Every structure is written in C-alpha cells, then in structure tokens.
Amino acid sequence: MDLSIQLQVLIISFVYGILFSYLLKMQYHYFFMGKLFYRVFITILFVVDNCLLYFLILRTINHGIFHIYFLISLILGYLLGNYLLKKYR
C-alpha cells in the first residue's frame, strides 16, 4: 500500500473517530427513551451501521485493507472527540 493512501486512511480514521464520538453522544440521549427491547435494538443497529460505514469507507479508499494503526487512529479520534464534547457541554 502506498504511503499517501495510508496517510489518507489515518486522517480519515481519526476524523471518523471524532464523528463517531459525536454520534454516540446523540444516540445516548435516545437510549433512555422507550422500552428495553427498542433500546437494545437501536443500540445494536447503531453500532452495526457505524462499523459497516467505516469498513465501506476503508474499502473505497484502500480496497478494505485494515491495519492496527488505523484502529489506534480511530480510538484517538474518539477520545479527542469525547474530550472536546465534554469541554463544550
């Protein structure tokens, strides 16, 4: 894999981590509404949709090749997004 493609995927993974943190905060509001079955169903659907979207993005950029440092970049983006959302709220 080319170095420029790896750099693009690292940046996109980081940004997707921030986006996932924001979407998770929005979904957390709806988690306490409704019956238990609906809460579990919505949570599972939310996680599966976000995982599929991330791997679809990976497939578009670098043909679905996944490395551990992409996951690390995603986690760092999530942690930064969490920190920024706590700071503004």
XYZ file of N, CA, C and O in Angstrom:
356
model
N 0.844 -1.166 0.000
C 0.000 0.000 0.000
C 0.897 1.240 0.000
O 1.884 1.308 0.710
N 0.507 2.210 -0.775
C 1.259 3.441 -0.917
C 1.195 4.263 0.376
O 0.193 4.234 1.098
N 2.241 5.020 0.656
C 2.309 5.811 1.876
C 1.253 6.913 1.896
O 0.680 7.212 2.951
N 0.967 7.510 0.755
C -0.048 8.567 0.714
C -1.436 8.009 1.028
O -2.241 8.670 1.694
N -1.717 6.802 0.582
C -3.006 6.173 0.892
C -3.094 5.871 2.385
O -4.134 6.085 3.010
N -2.006 5.400 2.976
C -2.009 5.127 4.412
C -2.234 6.402 5.209
O -2.976 6.399 6.199
N -1.619 7.489 4.777
C -1.806 8.764 5.467
C -3.248 9.244 5.346
O -3.834 9.734 6.315
N -3.842 9.078 4.174
C -5.242 9.446 3.987
C -6.155 8.632 4.903
O -7.068 9.176 5.528
N -5.892 7.330 4.985
C -6.733 6.477 5.826
C -6.541 6.813 7.297
O -7.502 6.792 8.079
N -5.324 7.150 7.712
C -5.101 7.546 9.101
C -5.883 8.805 9.445
O -6.521 8.886 10.501
N -5.853 9.786 8.565
C -6.582 11.029 8.813
C -8.087 10.779 8.812
O -8.815 11.268 9.686
N -8.569 9.997 7.873
C -10.000 9.704 7.806
C -10.439 8.888 9.017
O -11.519 9.101 9.565
N -9.606 7.964 9.487
C -9.935 7.192 10.679
C -10.022 8.099 11.895
O -10.916 7.953 12.736
N -9.113 9.051 11.989
C -9.125 9.994 13.103
C -10.389 10.849 13.074
O -11.071 11.001 14.093
N -10.734 11.368 11.912
C -11.931 12.202 11.777
C -13.189 11.367 12.022
O -14.144 11.833 12.654
N -13.192 10.116 11.563
C -14.348 9.257 11.796
C -14.498 8.942 13.287
O -15.614 8.805 13.778
N -13.397 8.843 14.004
C -13.465 8.649 15.446
C -14.132 9.823 16.138
O -14.942 9.651 17.050
N -13.807 11.037 15.697
C -14.447 12.232 16.259
C -15.940 12.237 15.922
O -16.783 12.509 16.782
N -16.268 11.910 14.677
C -17.670 11.845 14.256
C -18.430 10.768 15.034
O -19.558 10.988 15.473
N -17.803 9.622 15.241
C -18.448 8.546 15.991
C -18.710 8.971 17.431
O -19.751 8.647 18.000
N -17.782 9.701 18.023
C -17.985 10.194 19.380
C -19.194 11.118 19.444
O -20.020 11.011 20.357
N -19.306 12.006 18.468
C -20.449 12.921 18.428
C -21.760 12.163 18.227
O -22.755 12.421 18.905
N -21.768 11.214 17.299
C -22.984 10.441 17.039
C -23.372 9.585 18.241
O -24.561 9.395 18.530
N -22.382 9.078 18.957
C -22.660 8.278 20.143
C -23.285 9.127 21.239
O -24.190 8.684 21.938
N -22.823 10.374 21.377
C -23.436 11.281 22.357
C -24.886 11.582 21.983
O -25.746 11.667 22.846
N -25.146 11.747 20.682
C -26.526 11.996 20.247
C -27.398 10.771 20.488
O -28.545 10.890 20.910
N -26.871 9.584 20.231
C -27.631 8.358 20.400
C -27.856 8.066 21.875
O -28.859 7.470 22.245
N -26.957 8.498 22.734
C -27.075 8.268 24.168
C -28.332 8.931 24.718
O -28.954 8.428 25.643
N -28.735 10.048 24.122
C -29.951 10.727 24.548
C -31.176 9.843 24.315
O -32.079 9.794 25.141
N -31.203 9.137 23.205
C -32.343 8.285 22.869
C -32.289 6.929 23.551
O -33.252 6.175 23.511
N -31.180 6.614 24.191
C -31.028 5.319 24.829
C -31.975 5.141 26.007
O -32.413 4.037 26.298
N -32.316 6.205 26.683
C -33.159 6.110 27.866
C -34.635 6.294 27.563
O -35.448 6.355 28.472
N -34.983 6.381 26.300
C -36.387 6.531 25.920
C -36.909 5.197 25.399
O -36.217 4.497 24.675
N -38.106 4.847 25.751
C -38.738 3.649 25.214
C -38.484 2.408 26.046
O -37.890 2.432 27.113
N -38.959 1.283 25.503
C -38.851 0.002 26.193
C -37.466 -0.597 25.997
O -36.707 -0.190 25.117
N -37.167 -1.588 26.797
C -35.847 -2.211 26.773
C -35.545 -2.841 25.420
O -34.429 -2.716 24.905
N -36.518 -3.484 24.811
C -36.302 -4.121 23.518
C -35.886 -3.101 22.464
O -34.961 -3.328 21.688
N -36.572 -1.961 22.431
C -36.257 -0.929 21.454
C -34.875 -0.327 21.718
O -34.146 -0.010 20.776
N -34.527 -0.144 22.984
C -33.209 0.415 23.310
C -32.100 -0.513 22.857
O -31.109 -0.063 22.277
N -32.252 -1.806 23.099
C -31.234 -2.773 22.682
C -31.165 -2.841 21.157
O -30.075 -2.845 20.574
N -32.305 -2.856 20.514
C -32.354 -2.931 19.053
C -31.712 -1.703 18.418
O -30.913 -1.821 17.476
N -32.007 -0.522 18.922
C -31.441 0.709 18.371
C -29.937 0.758 18.600
O -29.180 1.175 17.717
N -29.479 0.310 19.756
C -28.045 0.320 20.044
C -27.293 -0.639 19.129
O -26.246 -0.286 18.574
N -27.818 -1.834 18.946
C -27.165 -2.808 18.064
C -27.162 -2.300 16.628
O -26.145 -2.379 15.927
N -28.274 -1.743 16.188
C -28.356 -1.200 14.841
C -27.384 -0.039 14.649
O -26.719 0.065 13.607
N -27.252 0.798 15.643
C -26.331 1.936 15.577
C -24.885 1.474 15.440
O -24.139 1.963 14.588
N -24.483 0.516 16.245
C -23.105 0.028 16.205
C -22.814 -0.691 14.891
O -21.773 -0.462 14.268
N -23.712 -1.531 14.445
C -23.507 -2.262 13.193
C -23.440 -1.294 12.011
O -22.573 -1.431 11.135
N -24.327 -0.309 11.993
C -24.309 0.667 10.903
C -23.000 1.446 10.858
O -22.434 1.662 9.783
N -22.516 1.861 12.012
C -21.269 2.624 12.031
C -20.071 1.771 11.650
O -19.170 2.250 10.960
N -20.043 0.525 12.057
C -18.949 -0.371 11.663
C -18.982 -0.631 10.157
O -17.932 -0.592 9.493
N -20.159 -0.867 9.613
C -20.275 -1.086 8.174
C -19.884 0.164 7.380
O -19.217 0.059 6.344
N -20.275 1.318 7.870
C -19.903 2.556 7.196
C -18.389 2.758 7.212
O -17.801 3.138 6.198
N -17.746 2.458 8.334
C -16.288 2.612 8.418
C -15.578 1.655 7.463
O -14.658 2.053 6.751
N -16.009 0.424 7.420
C -15.364 -0.525 6.520
C -15.698 -0.244 5.055
O -14.894 -0.529 4.175
N -16.853 0.361 4.784
C -17.160 0.791 3.423
C -16.231 1.927 3.004
O -15.747 1.959 1.869
N -15.959 2.833 3.912
C -15.004 3.911 3.634
C -13.620 3.329 3.390
O -12.920 3.730 2.449
N -13.217 2.364 4.221
C -11.913 1.720 4.020
C -11.848 1.009 2.671
O -10.824 1.059 1.987
N -12.912 0.370 2.308
C -12.920 -0.341 1.027
C -12.832 0.623 -0.147
O -12.194 0.329 -1.154
N -13.450 1.777 -0.009
C -13.404 2.775 -1.072
C -11.998 3.353 -1.232
O -11.527 3.535 -2.346
N -11.335 3.594 -0.112
C -10.031 4.258 -0.179
C -8.908 3.280 -0.498
O -8.090 3.529 -1.383
N -8.840 2.175 0.252
C -7.679 1.289 0.087
C -8.058 -0.179 -0.101
O -7.323 -1.061 0.309
N -9.195 -0.440 -0.693
C -9.640 -1.795 -1.037
C -9.841 -2.684 0.194
O -9.643 -3.889 0.125
N -10.200 -2.095 1.310
C -10.566 -2.851 2.502
C -9.420 -3.378 3.325
O -9.619 -4.222 4.191
N -8.223 -2.886 3.104
C -7.077 -3.337 3.894
C -7.123 -2.627 5.246
O -7.233 -1.409 5.317
N -7.043 -3.413 6.300
C -7.147 -2.871 7.654
C -5.870 -3.177 8.423
O -5.396 -4.303 8.437
N -5.314 -2.157 9.050
C -4.134 -2.311 9.893
C -4.470 -1.846 11.301
O -5.403 -1.057 11.506
N -3.688 -2.294 12.249
C -3.959 -1.963 13.651
C -3.791 -0.467 13.907
O -4.494 0.100 14.742
N -2.906 0.200 13.183
C -2.734 1.632 13.420
C -3.916 2.438 12.907
O -4.109 3.574 13.326
N -4.727 1.898 12.026
C -5.984 2.561 11.666
C -6.934 2.532 12.861
O -7.625 3.503 13.139
N -6.965 1.420 13.561
C -7.799 1.302 14.754
C -7.304 2.240 15.854
O -8.103 2.874 16.539
N -5.994 2.337 16.011
C -5.431 3.246 17.015
C -5.799 4.687 16.682
O -6.173 5.463 17.567
N -5.726 5.054 15.408
C -6.109 6.401 14.982
C -7.594 6.647 15.234
O -7.987 7.734 15.665
N -8.420 5.641 14.998
C -9.850 5.753 15.249
C -10.118 5.962 16.738
O -10.926 6.821 17.118
N -9.442 5.227 17.577
C -9.625 5.356 19.035
C -9.147 6.716 19.522
O -9.797 7.359 20.355
N -8.011 7.194 19.001
C -7.524 8.516 19.383
C -8.495 9.610 18.956
O -8.721 10.576 19.695
N -9.082 9.477 17.780
C -10.096 10.433 17.338
C -11.319 10.400 18.225
O -11.888 11.442 18.561
N -11.730 9.204 18.637
C -12.876 9.073 19.544
C -12.582 9.745 20.889
O -13.418 10.471 21.420
N -11.378 9.510 21.418
C -11.021 10.106 22.700
C -10.938 11.626 22.613
O -11.389 12.335 23.515
N -10.376 12.146 21.528
C -10.333 13.594 21.339
C -11.739 14.156 21.187
O -12.050 15.211 21.752
N -12.588 13.476 20.452
C -13.971 13.925 20.298
C -14.708 13.939 21.627
O -15.474 14.862 21.910
N -14.478 12.927 22.444
C -15.085 12.892 23.777
C -14.602 14.062 24.621
O -15.378 14.706 25.322
N -13.302 14.323 24.561
C -12.730 15.425 25.334
C -13.298 16.767 24.883
O -13.661 17.607 25.707
N -13.408 16.965 23.576
C -13.934 18.221 23.064
C -15.405 18.403 23.399
O -15.850 19.516 23.706
N -16.182 17.318 23.344
C -17.601 17.435 23.673
C -17.817 17.716 25.156
O -18.733 18.448 25.521
N -16.978 17.143 26.016
C -17.103 17.428 27.450
C -16.726 18.880 27.740
O -17.300 19.511 28.610
N -15.758 19.388 26.993
C -15.308 20.752 27.206
C -16.386 21.764 26.818
O -16.557 22.789 27.482
N -17.146 21.481 25.752
C -18.163 22.412 25.285
C -19.498 22.254 25.991
O -20.326 23.137 25.942
N -19.742 21.122 26.624
C -21.030 20.932 27.296
C -20.956 21.277 28.736
O -20.216 21.222 29.493
